[in-house]
Amino acid sequence: MNQQVAKFSRIGFVLSATGAAVGLGNIWKFPYITGVYGGGAFVLVYLVTILLIGASLLIAEMVIGKRGQKDCVSSFEELAPAGKKGWKYAGFMLFTGLVIMTFYSVVIGWIFYYMYISFTGLPVTIDDAKHIFDNLYAHAPFMQIVFHLLSVVFVAVVLLGGIKKGIEKTNLILIPFLLFILLGLLVYAMNFDGFTQAVHFMFAPDFSKLSAEAIIRAVGHSFFTLSIGIGSIMTYAAALPKHSNLYQAGLMVAFMDTLIALIAGLVIFSFLFQFGGTPDKGPGLVFVSLPVIFAKLGVMGQGIALVFFLAMAVAGLTSAISLVEPSVMYLEDRLKWRRKKAVVWSSLLYFVIGVLVIFSISDGYKGLLTFGKKSLFDVLEFSVDSFLMPLGGILIAIFVGYVMKRDIVEGELLGHMGNAVFKIWYFSIRYIAPLAVLFLAYNALKV
Ligand code: PHE
């Protein structure tokens, strides 16, 4: 018998799952896609998707983990009725975390670099800023490798500590710290006239700006931001004590994740509107537009830049931990590896592929690592967004909605949700969530 001895405390689980959910998706991606897709109407669609589909799937993934009490593969196997044990292959989804880490960790490395230039000198003009970013991205593979390695080592050290002393402890410290920084920045930004504009931009929907593409992006992002479909939440939930309230925990995590994305958006847009930037700059928003604005504020701006990038690094690292833990737990629990060996090999695997990812965007090397028109970086990111995560999501929905016995699912949730909410949730898992995923995958393939 594999017994998961160390259990999360209630708050430890909620903060660790929040740490998993709150990541670069919230502070980097959410603001820039909100900017690109025109603000309010996009935000509204995003909020509705989180509520209707995202939160339901998050709770469903928690149900599998908490009931299974094991690594992903074994949890699926354990809960599948006799004759359907082939469902264990759905546990493949734990592999997605390592795939994500091959580029996620590289981006965390960029953030470390930006913390460093917050000290040494921020770019003063947009051209400077573009130059700095381009230099890092395309011309400094070895520096990127060093920063990527730093992130790999941090994550590995936390994972070595296990659930209690590593994951729970880190999140208990870092998540309140992250909230503290973001609230501080929000209070500071509230003094700007730009803050009113930011509120207007994000919360006054202008439906003429809402394209089909915006809707697809909103649905896709709601999965990514809540960490659905790769077994992270499932693996954390496997270390929950018996009487945990998954309904409450799921809502809390979805709420915190949304709150932090909205705060990050408000802070970033307030700075932009106050100091003459535009919100539609795409992925370069925080790496190109923001540093120039911070530079205008002199020494104070340097401090703000440092704190801002620190918050981003914290958000990224706590997610990174949850991306690797499913593999580690699988190797440890199912294949009986020692934890140390599991951590070392998983880390090594994504570190090495991450190095290839770095070369795939570097001038002088990228020819070797480009497939069609896409760099290895793009190929991996695309396969995660459009294929691996939607597939994981739909498997979870089908498993909880159709394969697991209804009374087991009810036993886990009914007492906390009540009949009416349970019915709505179950309907969402059986019908709305699978359809949303199919819609997503279909459209992703068309692009
Ligand atoms: N939710 C994280 C983010 O918003 C990314 C992530 C995806 C983490 C899947 C774990 C699992 O950045």
Short mmCIF file of C-alpha atoms and ligand atoms in Angstrom, two decimals:
data_model
loop_
_atom_site.label_atom_id
_atom_site.label_comp_id
_atom_site.label_asym_id
_atom_site.label_seq_id
_atom_site.Cartn_x
_atom_site.Cartn_y
_atom_site.Cartn_z
CA MET A 1 0.00 0.00 0.00
CA ASN A 2 1.17 3.43 -0.81
CA GLN A 3 0.15 5.71 1.87
CA GLN A 4 0.49 9.41 1.56
CA VAL A 5 1.53 10.09 5.12
CA ALA A 6 2.04 13.81 5.11
CA LYS A 7 -1.23 15.72 4.83
CA PHE A 8 -1.91 19.37 4.14
CA SER A 9 -3.58 21.50 6.75
CA ARG A 10 -6.77 23.19 5.51
CA ILE A 11 -5.16 26.57 5.01
CA GLY A 12 -2.00 24.89 3.72
CA PHE A 13 -3.97 23.22 0.95
CA VAL A 14 -5.91 26.33 -0.03
CA LEU A 15 -2.75 28.43 -0.15
CA SER A 16 -0.78 25.76 -2.03
CA ALA A 17 -3.55 25.29 -4.59
CA THR A 18 -3.76 29.08 -4.86
CA GLY A 19 0.01 29.09 -5.38
CA ALA A 20 -0.45 26.57 -8.18
CA ALA A 21 -3.20 28.59 -9.81
CA VAL A 22 -1.72 32.05 -9.43
CA GLY A 23 1.20 32.27 -11.79
CA LEU A 24 2.55 33.99 -14.85
CA GLY A 25 -0.92 33.42 -16.25
CA ASN A 26 -2.28 36.00 -13.83
CA ILE A 27 0.37 38.68 -13.79
CA TRP A 28 1.79 38.48 -17.29
CA LYS A 29 -0.76 36.85 -19.56
CA PHE A 30 -4.10 38.02 -18.19
CA PRO A 31 -3.26 41.74 -18.37
CA TYR A 32 -1.77 41.50 -21.83
CA ILE A 33 -4.62 39.52 -23.37
CA THR A 34 -7.11 41.82 -21.68
CA GLY A 35 -5.25 44.69 -23.32
CA VAL A 36 -5.16 43.05 -26.73
CA TYR A 37 -8.82 42.05 -26.71
CA GLY A 38 -10.11 45.42 -25.64
CA GLY A 39 -10.81 45.28 -21.90
CA GLY A 40 -14.24 45.11 -20.22
CA ALA A 41 -16.17 42.75 -22.48
CA PHE A 42 -13.27 40.30 -22.53
CA VAL A 43 -12.98 40.46 -18.74
CA LEU A 44 -16.69 39.76 -18.40
CA VAL A 45 -16.50 36.66 -20.61
CA TYR A 46 -13.49 35.51 -18.65
CA LEU A 47 -15.30 35.93 -15.32
CA VAL A 48 -18.36 34.05 -16.55
CA THR A 49 -16.17 31.21 -17.86
CA ILE A 50 -14.33 30.91 -14.58
CA LEU A 51 -17.63 30.72 -12.73
CA LEU A 52 -19.47 28.34 -15.07
CA ILE A 53 -16.72 26.03 -16.26
CA GLY A 54 -13.40 26.70 -14.58
CA ALA A 55 -14.51 26.44 -10.95
CA SER A 56 -16.58 23.30 -11.70
CA LEU A 57 -13.66 21.54 -13.34
CA LEU A 58 -11.34 22.61 -10.56
CA ILE A 59 -13.64 20.99 -8.01
CA ALA A 60 -13.94 17.88 -10.21
CA GLU A 61 -10.17 17.52 -10.36
CA MET A 62 -10.02 17.87 -6.58
CA VAL A 63 -12.62 15.10 -6.21
CA ILE A 64 -10.46 12.64 -8.14
CA GLY A 65 -7.35 13.47 -6.15
CA LYS A 66 -8.96 13.47 -2.74
CA ARG A 67 -10.87 10.23 -3.39
CA GLY A 68 -7.94 8.49 -5.05
CA GLN A 69 -5.37 9.61 -2.46
CA LYS A 70 -2.58 8.63 -4.82
CA ASP A 71 -0.53 9.80 -7.78
CA CYS A 72 -2.59 10.69 -10.89
CA VAL A 73 -2.26 7.37 -12.64
CA SER A 74 -3.15 5.34 -9.56
CA SER A 75 -6.03 7.63 -8.60
CA PHE A 76 -7.69 7.17 -11.99
CA GLU A 77 -7.09 3.45 -11.78
CA GLU A 78 -8.43 3.18 -8.25
CA LEU A 79 -11.62 5.09 -8.95
CA ALA A 80 -12.48 3.55 -12.31
CA PRO A 81 -15.06 0.78 -11.96
CA ALA A 82 -13.97 -2.78 -12.76
CA GLY A 83 -13.58 -3.29 -16.48
CA LYS A 84 -12.67 0.35 -17.05
CA LYS A 85 -9.22 0.31 -15.51
CA GLY A 86 -7.75 1.51 -18.79
CA TRP A 87 -8.63 4.96 -17.45
CA LYS A 88 -5.29 4.85 -15.71
CA TYR A 89 -3.84 6.10 -18.99
CA ALA A 90 -5.64 9.39 -18.38
CA GLY A 91 -2.93 9.86 -15.78
CA PHE A 92 -0.60 10.71 -18.68
CA MET A 93 -1.65 14.28 -17.94
CA LEU A 94 1.00 14.51 -15.24
CA PHE A 95 3.51 14.66 -18.04
CA THR A 96 2.03 17.95 -19.28
CA GLY A 97 3.47 19.70 -16.24
CA LEU A 98 7.00 18.85 -17.31
CA VAL A 99 6.24 19.98 -20.85
CA ILE A 100 4.98 23.30 -19.52
CA MET A 101 8.04 23.65 -17.33
CA THR A 102 10.37 23.48 -20.34
CA PHE A 103 9.29 27.03 -21.23
CA TYR A 104 7.66 28.27 -18.00
CA SER A 105 10.98 27.99 -16.19
CA VAL A 106 12.72 29.88 -19.00
CA VAL A 107 10.24 32.74 -18.60
CA ILE A 108 10.77 32.74 -14.82
CA GLY A 109 14.45 33.14 -15.70
CA TRP A 110 13.63 36.29 -17.70
CA ILE A 111 11.89 37.67 -14.62
CA PHE A 112 15.03 37.09 -12.55
CA TYR A 113 16.92 39.04 -15.17
CA TYR A 114 14.43 41.91 -14.92
CA MET A 115 14.83 41.93 -11.14
CA TYR A 116 18.52 42.34 -11.79
CA ILE A 117 18.12 45.27 -14.21
CA SER A 118 15.74 46.95 -11.75
CA PHE A 119 18.93 47.50 -9.76
CA THR A 120 21.37 48.18 -12.49
CA GLY A 121 19.37 50.42 -14.78
CA LEU A 122 15.95 50.32 -16.39
CA PRO A 123 15.48 51.27 -20.05
CA VAL A 124 14.44 54.88 -20.53
CA THR A 125 12.89 54.74 -24.00
CA ILE A 126 10.70 52.14 -25.65
CA ASP A 127 13.45 51.50 -28.19
CA ASP A 128 15.90 50.82 -25.38
CA ALA A 129 13.40 48.53 -23.73
CA LYS A 130 12.79 46.59 -26.92
CA HIS A 131 16.49 46.30 -27.43
CA ILE A 132 17.06 44.93 -23.93
CA PHE A 133 14.28 42.40 -24.26
CA ASP A 134 15.36 41.35 -27.73
CA ASN A 135 18.93 41.00 -26.58
CA LEU A 136 17.91 38.72 -23.77
CA TYR A 137 15.47 36.72 -25.86
CA ALA A 138 17.47 36.19 -29.00
CA HIS A 139 21.10 36.90 -28.21
CA ALA A 140 21.90 35.71 -24.72
CA PRO A 141 21.29 31.97 -24.54
CA PHE A 142 23.92 31.33 -21.93
CA MET A 143 22.64 33.97 -19.57
CA GLN A 144 19.14 32.57 -20.02
CA ILE A 145 20.42 29.11 -19.17
CA VAL A 146 21.92 30.38 -15.92
CA PHE A 147 18.64 32.03 -14.87
CA HIS A 148 16.63 28.99 -15.99
CA LEU A 149 18.91 26.82 -13.86
CA LEU A 150 18.29 29.06 -10.87
CA SER A 151 14.57 28.49 -11.18
CA VAL A 152 15.06 24.72 -11.62
CA VAL A 153 17.17 24.56 -8.46
CA PHE A 154 14.71 26.59 -6.39
CA VAL A 155 11.83 24.33 -7.40
CA ALA A 156 13.87 21.17 -6.77
CA VAL A 157 14.87 22.27 -3.28
CA VAL A 158 11.25 22.94 -2.34
CA LEU A 159 10.14 19.60 -3.78
CA LEU A 160 12.80 17.74 -1.83
CA GLY A 161 11.10 18.96 1.34
CA GLY A 162 7.92 17.04 0.40
CA ILE A 163 4.32 18.09 0.93
CA LYS A 164 4.58 19.47 4.45
CA LYS A 165 8.05 20.90 4.87
CA GLY A 166 8.53 21.85 1.25
CA ILE A 167 5.33 22.70 -0.61
CA GLU A 168 3.04 23.73 2.23
CA LYS A 169 5.65 25.74 4.09
CA THR A 170 6.78 27.62 0.97
CA ASN A 171 3.25 28.56 -0.01
CA LEU A 172 2.27 29.54 3.54
CA ILE A 173 5.02 32.13 3.40
CA LEU A 174 5.04 33.19 -0.24
CA ILE A 175 1.35 33.54 -1.04
CA PRO A 176 0.55 36.03 1.76
CA PHE A 177 3.76 37.84 0.76
CA LEU A 178 2.57 38.00 -2.86
CA LEU A 179 -0.82 39.35 -1.80
CA PHE A 180 0.87 41.93 0.39
CA ILE A 181 3.02 43.20 -2.50
CA LEU A 182 0.14 43.34 -4.95
CA LEU A 183 -2.16 45.11 -2.51
CA GLY A 184 0.63 47.59 -1.77
CA LEU A 185 1.04 48.30 -5.47
CA LEU A 186 -2.73 48.63 -5.86
CA VAL A 187 -2.97 51.17 -3.05
CA TYR A 188 -0.13 53.12 -4.61
CA ALA A 189 -1.77 53.03 -8.06
CA MET A 190 -5.10 54.18 -6.62
CA ASN A 191 -3.62 57.64 -6.22
CA PHE A 192 -3.26 58.01 -9.96
CA ASP A 193 -5.88 59.51 -12.26
CA GLY A 194 -4.93 56.60 -14.45
CA PHE A 195 -6.57 54.30 -11.90
CA THR A 196 -10.07 55.52 -12.82
CA GLN A 197 -9.26 54.92 -16.46
CA ALA A 198 -7.98 51.45 -15.62
CA VAL A 199 -11.19 50.60 -13.75
CA HIS A 200 -13.20 51.86 -16.70
CA PHE A 201 -11.09 49.93 -19.20
CA MET A 202 -11.42 46.68 -17.30
CA PHE A 203 -14.97 46.83 -16.05
CA ALA A 204 -17.04 48.83 -18.53
CA PRO A 205 -17.78 46.27 -21.24
CA ASP A 206 -17.85 47.45 -24.82
CA PHE A 207 -19.32 44.51 -26.67
CA SER A 208 -18.43 45.88 -30.06
CA LYS A 209 -14.85 44.91 -29.22
CA LEU A 210 -15.70 41.30 -28.48
CA SER A 211 -14.51 39.02 -31.29
CA ALA A 212 -14.92 35.24 -31.58
CA GLU A 213 -11.19 34.97 -31.06
CA ALA A 214 -11.49 36.89 -27.80
CA ILE A 215 -14.03 34.37 -26.52
CA ILE A 216 -11.77 31.45 -27.41
CA ARG A 217 -8.87 33.08 -25.64
CA ALA A 218 -10.98 33.75 -22.56
CA VAL A 219 -12.11 30.12 -22.33
CA GLY A 220 -8.59 28.79 -22.93
CA HIS A 221 -7.10 31.13 -20.40
CA SER A 222 -9.60 30.14 -17.72
CA PHE A 223 -8.21 26.59 -17.91
CA PHE A 224 -4.61 27.65 -17.85
CA THR A 225 -5.00 30.11 -15.02
CA LEU A 226 -6.81 27.63 -12.78
CA SER A 227 -4.21 24.92 -13.55
CA ILE A 228 -6.84 22.51 -14.81
CA GLY A 229 -6.14 19.27 -16.65
CA ILE A 230 -2.57 18.42 -15.81
CA GLY A 231 -2.95 16.70 -12.47
CA SER A 232 -1.42 19.45 -10.30
CA ILE A 233 -4.56 20.12 -8.33
CA MET A 234 -5.32 16.39 -8.28
CA THR A 235 -1.92 15.60 -6.80
CA TYR A 236 -2.25 18.29 -4.13
CA ALA A 237 -5.77 17.12 -3.30
CA ALA A 238 -4.44 13.60 -2.77
CA ALA A 239 -2.75 14.94 0.35
CA LEU A 240 -5.96 16.30 1.86
CA PRO A 241 -7.31 15.04 5.14
CA LYS A 242 -10.55 13.01 5.04
CA HIS A 243 -13.12 15.60 5.95
CA SER A 244 -11.98 18.44 3.74
CA ASN A 245 -14.62 20.59 2.10
CA LEU A 246 -13.74 20.56 -1.59
CA TYR A 247 -16.53 22.89 -2.55
CA GLN A 248 -15.31 25.62 -0.28
CA ALA A 249 -11.66 25.03 -1.17
CA GLY A 250 -12.40 25.09 -4.92
CA LEU A 251 -14.37 28.31 -4.71
CA MET A 252 -11.72 29.90 -2.56
CA VAL A 253 -8.93 29.03 -5.01
CA ALA A 254 -10.93 30.24 -8.02
CA PHE A 255 -11.76 33.43 -6.14
CA MET A 256 -8.16 34.14 -5.11
CA ASP A 257 -6.90 33.41 -8.60
CA THR A 258 -9.40 35.79 -10.16
CA LEU A 259 -8.80 38.45 -7.55
CA ILE A 260 -5.07 38.42 -8.12
CA ALA A 261 -5.45 38.59 -11.90
CA LEU A 262 -7.79 41.57 -11.55
CA ILE A 263 -5.46 43.36 -9.13
CA ALA A 264 -2.48 42.75 -11.42
CA GLY A 265 -4.49 44.12 -14.36
CA LEU A 266 -5.58 47.22 -12.43
CA VAL A 267 -2.04 47.96 -11.27
CA ILE A 268 -0.50 47.54 -14.71
CA PHE A 269 -3.18 49.54 -16.55
CA SER A 270 -3.12 52.33 -13.95
CA PHE A 271 0.60 52.79 -14.55
CA LEU A 272 0.11 52.64 -18.30
CA PHE A 273 -2.72 55.16 -18.44
CA GLN A 274 -1.02 57.46 -15.97
CA PHE A 275 2.27 57.61 -17.82
CA GLY A 276 1.16 57.43 -21.40
CA GLY A 277 1.37 53.82 -22.53
CA THR A 278 -1.26 51.85 -24.41
CA PRO A 279 -2.71 48.58 -23.19
CA ASP A 280 -2.64 46.64 -26.44
CA LYS A 281 1.05 45.86 -26.66
CA GLY A 282 0.79 42.08 -26.37
CA PRO A 283 3.32 39.79 -24.67
CA GLY A 284 5.87 42.61 -24.32
CA LEU A 285 3.53 44.59 -22.06
CA VAL A 286 5.31 43.84 -18.78
CA PHE A 287 8.79 43.33 -20.23
CA VAL A 288 8.88 46.33 -22.56
CA SER A 289 6.20 48.92 -21.74
CA LEU A 290 6.26 48.74 -17.95
CA PRO A 291 10.02 49.05 -17.33
CA VAL A 292 10.09 52.34 -19.26
CA ILE A 293 7.29 53.68 -17.11
CA PHE A 294 9.04 52.58 -13.93
CA ALA A 295 12.21 54.28 -15.15
CA LYS A 296 10.35 57.60 -15.32
CA LEU A 297 9.80 57.42 -11.57
CA GLY A 298 13.51 57.50 -10.74
CA VAL A 299 14.77 55.63 -7.69
CA MET A 300 11.23 55.07 -6.48
CA GLY A 301 10.48 53.48 -9.84
CA GLN A 302 13.44 51.15 -9.48
CA GLY A 303 12.06 50.01 -6.14
CA ILE A 304 8.61 49.49 -7.62
CA ALA A 305 10.07 47.57 -10.56
CA LEU A 306 12.00 45.31 -8.22
CA VAL A 307 8.96 44.59 -6.08
CA PHE A 308 6.76 44.05 -9.13
CA PHE A 309 9.13 41.54 -10.72
CA LEU A 310 9.65 39.87 -7.37
CA ALA A 311 5.88 39.34 -7.14
CA MET A 312 5.91 37.88 -10.61
CA ALA A 313 8.77 35.55 -9.75
CA VAL A 314 6.98 34.36 -6.61
CA ALA A 315 3.79 33.73 -8.56
CA GLY A 316 5.73 31.80 -11.21
CA LEU A 317 7.74 29.71 -8.77
CA THR A 318 4.80 28.57 -6.66
CA SER A 319 3.10 27.42 -9.88
CA ALA A 320 6.28 25.76 -11.07
CA ILE A 321 6.38 23.64 -7.92
CA SER A 322 2.91 22.33 -8.68
CA LEU A 323 3.85 21.57 -12.27
CA VAL A 324 6.60 19.17 -11.27
CA GLU A 325 5.08 17.56 -8.17
CA PRO A 326 2.70 15.26 -10.14
CA SER A 327 5.66 13.57 -11.84
CA VAL A 328 7.62 13.36 -8.62
CA MET A 329 4.70 11.79 -6.78
CA TYR A 330 4.15 9.34 -9.60
CA LEU A 331 7.77 8.20 -9.63
CA GLU A 332 7.83 7.99 -5.88
CA ASP A 333 4.48 6.33 -5.26
CA ARG A 334 3.97 4.13 -8.22
CA LEU A 335 7.48 3.32 -9.32
CA LYS A 336 8.85 3.36 -5.76
CA TRP A 337 11.72 5.70 -6.45
CA ARG A 338 13.23 7.61 -3.58
CA ARG A 339 11.94 11.18 -3.53
CA LYS A 340 15.38 12.58 -4.08
CA LYS A 341 15.93 10.50 -7.20
CA ALA A 342 12.47 11.43 -8.50
CA VAL A 343 13.12 15.14 -8.01
CA VAL A 344 16.57 15.01 -9.59
CA TRP A 345 15.49 13.15 -12.72
CA SER A 346 12.31 15.14 -13.31
CA SER A 347 14.24 18.39 -12.90
CA LEU A 348 17.01 17.24 -15.16
CA LEU A 349 14.57 16.28 -17.88
CA TYR A 350 12.84 19.62 -18.16
CA PHE A 351 16.04 21.52 -17.55
CA VAL A 352 17.69 19.93 -20.59
CA ILE A 353 14.69 20.40 -22.85
CA GLY A 354 14.44 23.95 -21.50
CA VAL A 355 17.99 24.54 -22.74
CA LEU A 356 16.89 23.41 -26.19
CA VAL A 357 13.92 25.77 -25.93
CA ILE A 358 16.32 28.62 -25.22
CA PHE A 359 18.44 27.77 -28.24
CA SER A 360 15.30 27.49 -30.36
CA ILE A 361 14.75 31.25 -29.98
CA SER A 362 18.40 32.30 -30.13
CA ASP A 363 19.86 33.79 -33.26
CA GLY A 364 22.51 31.54 -34.69
CA TYR A 365 21.00 28.33 -33.30
CA LYS A 366 17.31 28.57 -33.97
CA GLY A 367 17.53 27.06 -37.46
CA LEU A 368 18.26 23.69 -35.91
CA LEU A 369 15.25 23.78 -33.63
CA THR A 370 12.54 25.19 -35.84
CA PHE A 371 9.75 23.01 -37.16
CA GLY A 372 7.91 24.47 -40.10
CA LYS A 373 7.70 28.08 -39.05
CA LYS A 374 7.50 27.39 -35.35
CA SER A 375 10.36 27.34 -32.88
CA LEU A 376 10.50 24.54 -30.34
CA PHE A 377 9.27 27.14 -27.82
CA ASP A 378 6.15 27.83 -29.93
CA VAL A 379 5.55 24.15 -30.67
CA LEU A 380 5.59 23.23 -26.98
CA GLU A 381 3.45 26.17 -25.93
CA PHE A 382 0.97 25.54 -28.71
CA SER A 383 0.65 21.84 -27.92
CA VAL A 384 -0.02 22.61 -24.26
CA ASP A 385 -2.62 25.33 -24.90
CA SER A 386 -4.45 23.73 -27.75
CA PHE A 387 -4.07 20.06 -27.11
CA LEU A 388 -2.70 18.77 -23.81
CA MET A 389 -4.63 20.97 -21.38
CA PRO A 390 -8.00 20.73 -23.17
CA LEU A 391 -7.54 16.97 -23.41
CA GLY A 392 -6.78 16.77 -19.69
CA GLY A 393 -9.83 18.93 -18.96
CA ILE A 394 -12.23 16.84 -20.99
CA LEU A 395 -10.91 13.58 -19.51
CA ILE A 396 -11.52 14.92 -16.02
CA ALA A 397 -15.04 16.04 -16.93
CA ILE A 398 -15.94 12.70 -18.50
CA PHE A 399 -14.40 10.70 -15.71
CA VAL A 400 -16.18 12.54 -12.91
CA GLY A 401 -19.39 13.07 -14.89
CA TYR A 402 -19.82 9.61 -16.42
CA VAL A 403 -17.27 7.07 -15.23
CA MET A 404 -17.04 7.50 -11.47
CA LYS A 405 -20.00 6.25 -9.49
CA ARG A 406 -22.37 9.09 -8.81
CA ASP A 407 -22.73 8.23 -5.12
CA ILE A 408 -18.99 8.56 -4.57
CA VAL A 409 -19.04 12.00 -6.15
CA GLU A 410 -22.13 12.92 -4.16
CA GLY A 411 -20.53 11.65 -0.97
CA GLU A 412 -17.69 14.06 -1.49
CA LEU A 413 -19.75 17.15 -2.31
CA LEU A 414 -23.46 16.93 -1.53
CA GLY A 415 -23.11 17.60 2.19
CA HIS A 416 -21.20 20.80 1.50
CA MET A 417 -22.99 22.02 -1.60
CA GLY A 418 -26.60 21.15 -0.95
CA ASN A 419 -28.84 19.55 -3.54
CA ALA A 420 -29.52 22.46 -5.83
CA VAL A 421 -25.90 23.56 -6.25
CA PHE A 422 -24.79 19.97 -6.69
CA LYS A 423 -27.23 19.54 -9.56
CA ILE A 424 -25.97 22.64 -11.31
CA TRP A 425 -22.36 21.60 -10.78
CA TYR A 426 -23.00 18.07 -12.05
CA PHE A 427 -24.75 19.43 -15.12
CA SER A 428 -21.81 21.70 -15.80
CA ILE A 429 -19.38 18.78 -15.52
CA ARG A 430 -21.44 16.45 -17.71
CA TYR A 431 -22.48 18.87 -20.43
CA ILE A 432 -21.14 22.40 -20.32
CA ALA A 433 -17.48 21.68 -19.57
CA PRO A 434 -16.99 18.96 -22.23
CA LEU A 435 -18.69 21.11 -24.85
CA ALA A 436 -16.59 24.11 -23.93
CA VAL A 437 -13.43 22.05 -24.28
CA LEU A 438 -14.49 20.67 -27.65
CA PHE A 439 -15.25 24.19 -28.80
CA LEU A 440 -11.82 25.25 -27.65
CA ALA A 441 -9.93 22.40 -29.27
CA TYR A 442 -11.87 22.73 -32.52
CA ASN A 443 -11.13 26.42 -32.80
CA ALA A 444 -7.52 26.03 -31.79
CA LEU A 445 -6.95 23.59 -34.61
CA LYS A 446 -8.50 25.95 -37.12
CA VAL A 447 -6.05 28.71 -36.35
N1 PHE B 1 -2.00 28.42 -13.45
C1 PHE B 1 -0.63 28.74 -13.70
C2 PHE B 1 -0.56 30.17 -14.20
O1 PHE B 1 -1.56 30.86 -14.23
C3 PHE B 1 0.00 27.81 -14.70
C4 PHE B 1 -0.19 26.37 -14.39
C5 PHE B 1 -0.88 25.56 -15.26
C6 PHE B 1 0.29 25.83 -13.20
C7 PHE B 1 -1.13 24.24 -14.96
C8 PHE B 1 0.06 24.51 -12.88
C9 PHE B 1 -0.64 23.72 -13.75
O2 PHE B 1 0.49 30.64 -14.55
#
